[in-house]
């Protein structure tokens, strides 16, 4: 899979993407404004960020919901948080063959239980192997 260099996101755009990734459901600008009431985002700013994220290919329109006499578009992320992180890492010059080294560095930083991570990685490797044999 070829990764394009990701578009730079502002801090607020990253915060908005976090909302999408955490919620795991389509959201309208109205819902985003309600969810982000603790932030200083007004309705116009939310719309501006949504337009920017659409232009950058980070979100897509997936439907609409009626609010009174108005309709609001629903948005979903175009990629997962992990896919976005992979694009960022690869845009920094980290090649695919360095994935193992990056994984070890992340485990050392996170100070996680190594056995659990090893089991998860083994499951991922088995899944990838089985996909490879199905394609042949």
PDB file of C-alpha atoms in Angstrom:
ATOM      1  CA  UNK A   1       0.000   0.000   0.000  1.00  0.00           C
ATOM      2  CA  UNK A   2       1.450   3.347  -1.022  1.00  0.00           C
ATOM      3  CA  UNK A   3       1.026   6.145   1.500  1.00  0.00           C
ATOM      4  CA  UNK A   4       0.761   9.730   0.384  1.00  0.00           C
ATOM      5  CA  UNK A   5       2.311  12.326   2.618  1.00  0.00           C
ATOM      6  CA  UNK A   6      -0.449  13.274   5.063  1.00  0.00           C
ATOM      7  CA  UNK A   7      -1.793  16.771   5.049  1.00  0.00           C
ATOM      8  CA  UNK A   8      -0.761  18.768   8.071  1.00  0.00           C
ATOM      9  CA  UNK A   9      -3.546  19.063  10.625  1.00  0.00           C
ATOM     10  CA  UNK A  10      -3.875  21.959  13.027  1.00  0.00           C
ATOM     11  CA  UNK A  11      -4.119  21.164  16.738  1.00  0.00           C
ATOM     12  CA  UNK A  12      -7.869  21.844  16.633  1.00  0.00           C
ATOM     13  CA  UNK A  13      -8.293  19.579  13.600  1.00  0.00           C
ATOM     14  CA  UNK A  14      -6.443  16.813  15.448  1.00  0.00           C
ATOM     15  CA  UNK A  15      -8.730  17.382  18.457  1.00  0.00           C
ATOM     16  CA  UNK A  16     -11.766  17.114  16.185  1.00  0.00           C
ATOM     17  CA  UNK A  17     -10.421  13.906  14.614  1.00  0.00           C
ATOM     18  CA  UNK A  18      -9.976  12.506  18.143  1.00  0.00           C
ATOM     19  CA  UNK A  19     -13.702  13.105  18.701  1.00  0.00           C
ATOM     20  CA  UNK A  20     -14.519  11.142  15.533  1.00  0.00           C
ATOM     21  CA  UNK A  21     -12.148   8.307  16.469  1.00  0.00           C
ATOM     22  CA  UNK A  22     -13.464   8.074  20.036  1.00  0.00           C
ATOM     23  CA  UNK A  23     -17.161   8.211  19.078  1.00  0.00           C
ATOM     24  CA  UNK A  24     -16.924   5.659  16.254  1.00  0.00           C
ATOM     25  CA  UNK A  25     -20.211   6.901  14.768  1.00  0.00           C
ATOM     26  CA  UNK A  26     -21.293   9.459  12.161  1.00  0.00           C
ATOM     27  CA  UNK A  27     -21.445  13.001  13.562  1.00  0.00           C
ATOM     28  CA  UNK A  28     -23.070  16.241  12.408  1.00  0.00           C
ATOM     29  CA  UNK A  29     -21.728  19.729  13.032  1.00  0.00           C
ATOM     30  CA  UNK A  30     -24.537  20.188  15.581  1.00  0.00           C
ATOM     31  CA  UNK A  31     -23.423  17.089  17.506  1.00  0.00           C
ATOM     32  CA  UNK A  32     -19.775  18.155  17.334  1.00  0.00           C
ATOM     33  CA  UNK A  33     -20.689  21.561  18.776  1.00  0.00           C
ATOM     34  CA  UNK A  34     -22.563  19.850  21.636  1.00  0.00           C
ATOM     35  CA  UNK A  35     -19.719  17.384  22.310  1.00  0.00           C
ATOM     36  CA  UNK A  36     -17.104  20.137  22.248  1.00  0.00           C
ATOM     37  CA  UNK A  37     -19.014  22.609  24.435  1.00  0.00           C
ATOM     38  CA  UNK A  38     -15.990  22.761  26.783  1.00  0.00           C
ATOM     39  CA  UNK A  39     -13.837  24.120  23.933  1.00  0.00           C
ATOM     40  CA  UNK A  40     -13.955  27.613  22.513  1.00  0.00           C
ATOM     41  CA  UNK A  41     -15.254  26.365  19.134  1.00  0.00           C
ATOM     42  CA  UNK A  42     -18.254  28.273  17.825  1.00  0.00           C
ATOM     43  CA  UNK A  43     -20.476  26.945  15.030  1.00  0.00           C
ATOM     44  CA  UNK A  44     -18.601  28.795  12.300  1.00  0.00           C
ATOM     45  CA  UNK A  45     -15.261  27.433  13.492  1.00  0.00           C
ATOM     46  CA  UNK A  46     -16.623  23.861  13.538  1.00  0.00           C
ATOM     47  CA  UNK A  47     -17.860  24.320   9.944  1.00  0.00           C
ATOM     48  CA  UNK A  48     -14.479  25.723   8.903  1.00  0.00           C
ATOM     49  CA  UNK A  49     -12.649  22.739  10.416  1.00  0.00           C
ATOM     50  CA  UNK A  50     -15.067  20.273   8.786  1.00  0.00           C
ATOM     51  CA  UNK A  51     -14.497  21.903   5.378  1.00  0.00           C
ATOM     52  CA  UNK A  52     -10.749  21.732   5.904  1.00  0.00           C
ATOM     53  CA  UNK A  53     -10.854  18.068   6.995  1.00  0.00           C
ATOM     54  CA  UNK A  54     -13.028  17.227   3.968  1.00  0.00           C
ATOM     55  CA  UNK A  55     -10.544  18.967   1.664  1.00  0.00           C
ATOM     56  CA  UNK A  56      -7.646  17.097   3.287  1.00  0.00           C
ATOM     57  CA  UNK A  57      -9.468  13.782   2.833  1.00  0.00           C
ATOM     58  CA  UNK A  58      -9.599  13.065   6.561  1.00  0.00           C
ATOM     59  CA  UNK A  59     -13.416  12.795   6.718  1.00  0.00           C
ATOM     60  CA  UNK A  60     -16.203  11.963   4.289  1.00  0.00           C
ATOM     61  CA  UNK A  61     -19.910  12.737   4.141  1.00  0.00           C
ATOM     62  CA  UNK A  62     -21.939   9.607   4.896  1.00  0.00           C
ATOM     63  CA  UNK A  63     -25.525  10.868   5.162  1.00  0.00           C
ATOM     64  CA  UNK A  64     -27.752  13.577   6.550  1.00  0.00           C
ATOM     65  CA  UNK A  65     -30.069  14.119   9.508  1.00  0.00           C
ATOM     66  CA  UNK A  66     -33.034  16.471   9.728  1.00  0.00           C
ATOM     67  CA  UNK A  67     -33.010  19.097  12.475  1.00  0.00           C
ATOM     68  CA  UNK A  68     -36.359  20.905  12.358  1.00  0.00           C
ATOM     69  CA  UNK A  69     -36.570  22.372   8.860  1.00  0.00           C
ATOM     70  CA  UNK A  70     -32.816  22.055   8.203  1.00  0.00           C
ATOM     71  CA  UNK A  71     -30.678  19.099   7.191  1.00  0.00           C
ATOM     72  CA  UNK A  72     -27.213  18.504   8.601  1.00  0.00           C
ATOM     73  CA  UNK A  73     -24.600  16.362   6.882  1.00  0.00           C
ATOM     74  CA  UNK A  74     -23.115  13.461   8.819  1.00  0.00           C
ATOM     75  CA  UNK A  75     -19.377  12.846   8.674  1.00  0.00           C
ATOM     76  CA  UNK A  76     -17.141   9.863   9.389  1.00  0.00           C
ATOM     77  CA  UNK A  77     -13.348   9.582   9.403  1.00  0.00           C
ATOM     78  CA  UNK A  78     -11.780   8.380   6.152  1.00  0.00           C
ATOM     79  CA  UNK A  79      -9.058   6.539   8.030  1.00  0.00           C
ATOM     80  CA  UNK A  80      -8.472   5.143  11.485  1.00  0.00           C
ATOM     81  CA  UNK A  81      -6.244   6.796  14.043  1.00  0.00           C
ATOM     82  CA  UNK A  82      -3.722   3.996  13.476  1.00  0.00           C
ATOM     83  CA  UNK A  83      -3.740   4.529   9.695  1.00  0.00           C
ATOM     84  CA  UNK A  84      -3.189   8.256  10.226  1.00  0.00           C
ATOM     85  CA  UNK A  85      -0.326   7.534  12.634  1.00  0.00           C
ATOM     86  CA  UNK A  86       1.234   5.162  10.091  1.00  0.00           C
ATOM     87  CA  UNK A  87       1.059   7.858   7.418  1.00  0.00           C
ATOM     88  CA  UNK A  88       2.705  10.352   9.759  1.00  0.00           C
ATOM     89  CA  UNK A  89       5.496   7.931  10.659  1.00  0.00           C
ATOM     90  CA  UNK A  90       6.129   7.053   7.029  1.00  0.00           C
ATOM     91  CA  UNK A  91       6.100  10.743   6.059  1.00  0.00           C
ATOM     92  CA  UNK A  92       8.997  11.232   8.481  1.00  0.00           C
ATOM     93  CA  UNK A  93      11.131   8.816   6.447  1.00  0.00           C
ATOM     94  CA  UNK A  94      10.532   5.665   8.493  1.00  0.00           C
ATOM     95  CA  UNK A  95      10.422   2.813   5.972  1.00  0.00           C
ATOM     96  CA  UNK A  96       8.214  -0.280   6.169  1.00  0.00           C
ATOM     97  CA  UNK A  97      11.221  -2.464   6.963  1.00  0.00           C
ATOM     98  CA  UNK A  98      11.676  -0.493  10.216  1.00  0.00           C
ATOM     99  CA  UNK A  99       8.250  -1.466  11.595  1.00  0.00           C
ATOM    100  CA  UNK A 100       9.759  -3.980  14.016  1.00  0.00           C
ATOM    101  CA  UNK A 101      12.191  -1.401  15.421  1.00  0.00           C
ATOM    102  CA  UNK A 102       9.409   1.175  15.761  1.00  0.00           C
ATOM    103  CA  UNK A 103       7.224  -1.380  17.553  1.00  0.00           C
ATOM    104  CA  UNK A 104      10.020  -2.194  20.021  1.00  0.00           C
ATOM    105  CA  UNK A 105      10.584   1.527  20.642  1.00  0.00           C
ATOM    106  CA  UNK A 106       6.870   2.068  21.256  1.00  0.00           C
ATOM    107  CA  UNK A 107       6.717  -0.828  23.722  1.00  0.00           C
ATOM    108  CA  UNK A 108       9.742   0.514  25.584  1.00  0.00           C
ATOM    109  CA  UNK A 109       8.159   3.981  25.746  1.00  0.00           C
ATOM    110  CA  UNK A 110       4.753   2.696  26.823  1.00  0.00           C
ATOM    111  CA  UNK A 111       6.238   0.343  29.435  1.00  0.00           C
ATOM    112  CA  UNK A 112       3.441  -2.141  28.639  1.00  0.00           C
ATOM    113  CA  UNK A 113       3.193  -5.820  29.458  1.00  0.00           C
ATOM    114  CA  UNK A 114       5.462  -7.349  26.829  1.00  0.00           C
ATOM    115  CA  UNK A 115       3.790 -10.767  26.781  1.00  0.00           C
ATOM    116  CA  UNK A 116       0.383  -9.338  25.884  1.00  0.00           C
ATOM    117  CA  UNK A 117       1.873  -7.267  23.080  1.00  0.00           C
ATOM    118  CA  UNK A 118       3.812 -10.249  21.741  1.00  0.00           C
ATOM    119  CA  UNK A 119       0.597 -12.271  21.607  1.00  0.00           C
ATOM    120  CA  UNK A 120      -1.201  -9.469  19.755  1.00  0.00           C
ATOM    121  CA  UNK A 121       1.666  -9.184  17.271  1.00  0.00           C
ATOM    122  CA  UNK A 122       1.656 -12.950  16.710  1.00  0.00           C
ATOM    123  CA  UNK A 123      -2.079 -12.818  15.970  1.00  0.00           C
ATOM    124  CA  UNK A 124      -1.535  -9.980  13.496  1.00  0.00           C
ATOM    125  CA  UNK A 125       1.277 -11.908  11.793  1.00  0.00           C
ATOM    126  CA  UNK A 126      -0.904 -15.033  11.486  1.00  0.00           C
ATOM    127  CA  UNK A 127      -3.752 -12.955  10.047  1.00  0.00           C
ATOM    128  CA  UNK A 128      -1.424 -11.363   7.492  1.00  0.00           C
ATOM    129  CA  UNK A 129       0.006 -14.770   6.567  1.00  0.00           C
ATOM    130  CA  UNK A 130      -3.460 -16.224   6.013  1.00  0.00           C
ATOM    131  CA  UNK A 131      -4.401 -13.255   3.806  1.00  0.00           C
ATOM    132  CA  UNK A 132      -1.247 -13.781   1.765  1.00  0.00           C
ATOM    133  CA  UNK A 133      -2.013 -17.434   1.108  1.00  0.00           C
ATOM    134  CA  UNK A 134      -5.607 -16.647   0.095  1.00  0.00           C
ATOM    135  CA  UNK A 135      -4.416 -14.159  -2.540  1.00  0.00           C
ATOM    136  CA  UNK A 136      -2.022 -16.641  -4.195  1.00  0.00           C
TER     137      UNK A 136
END
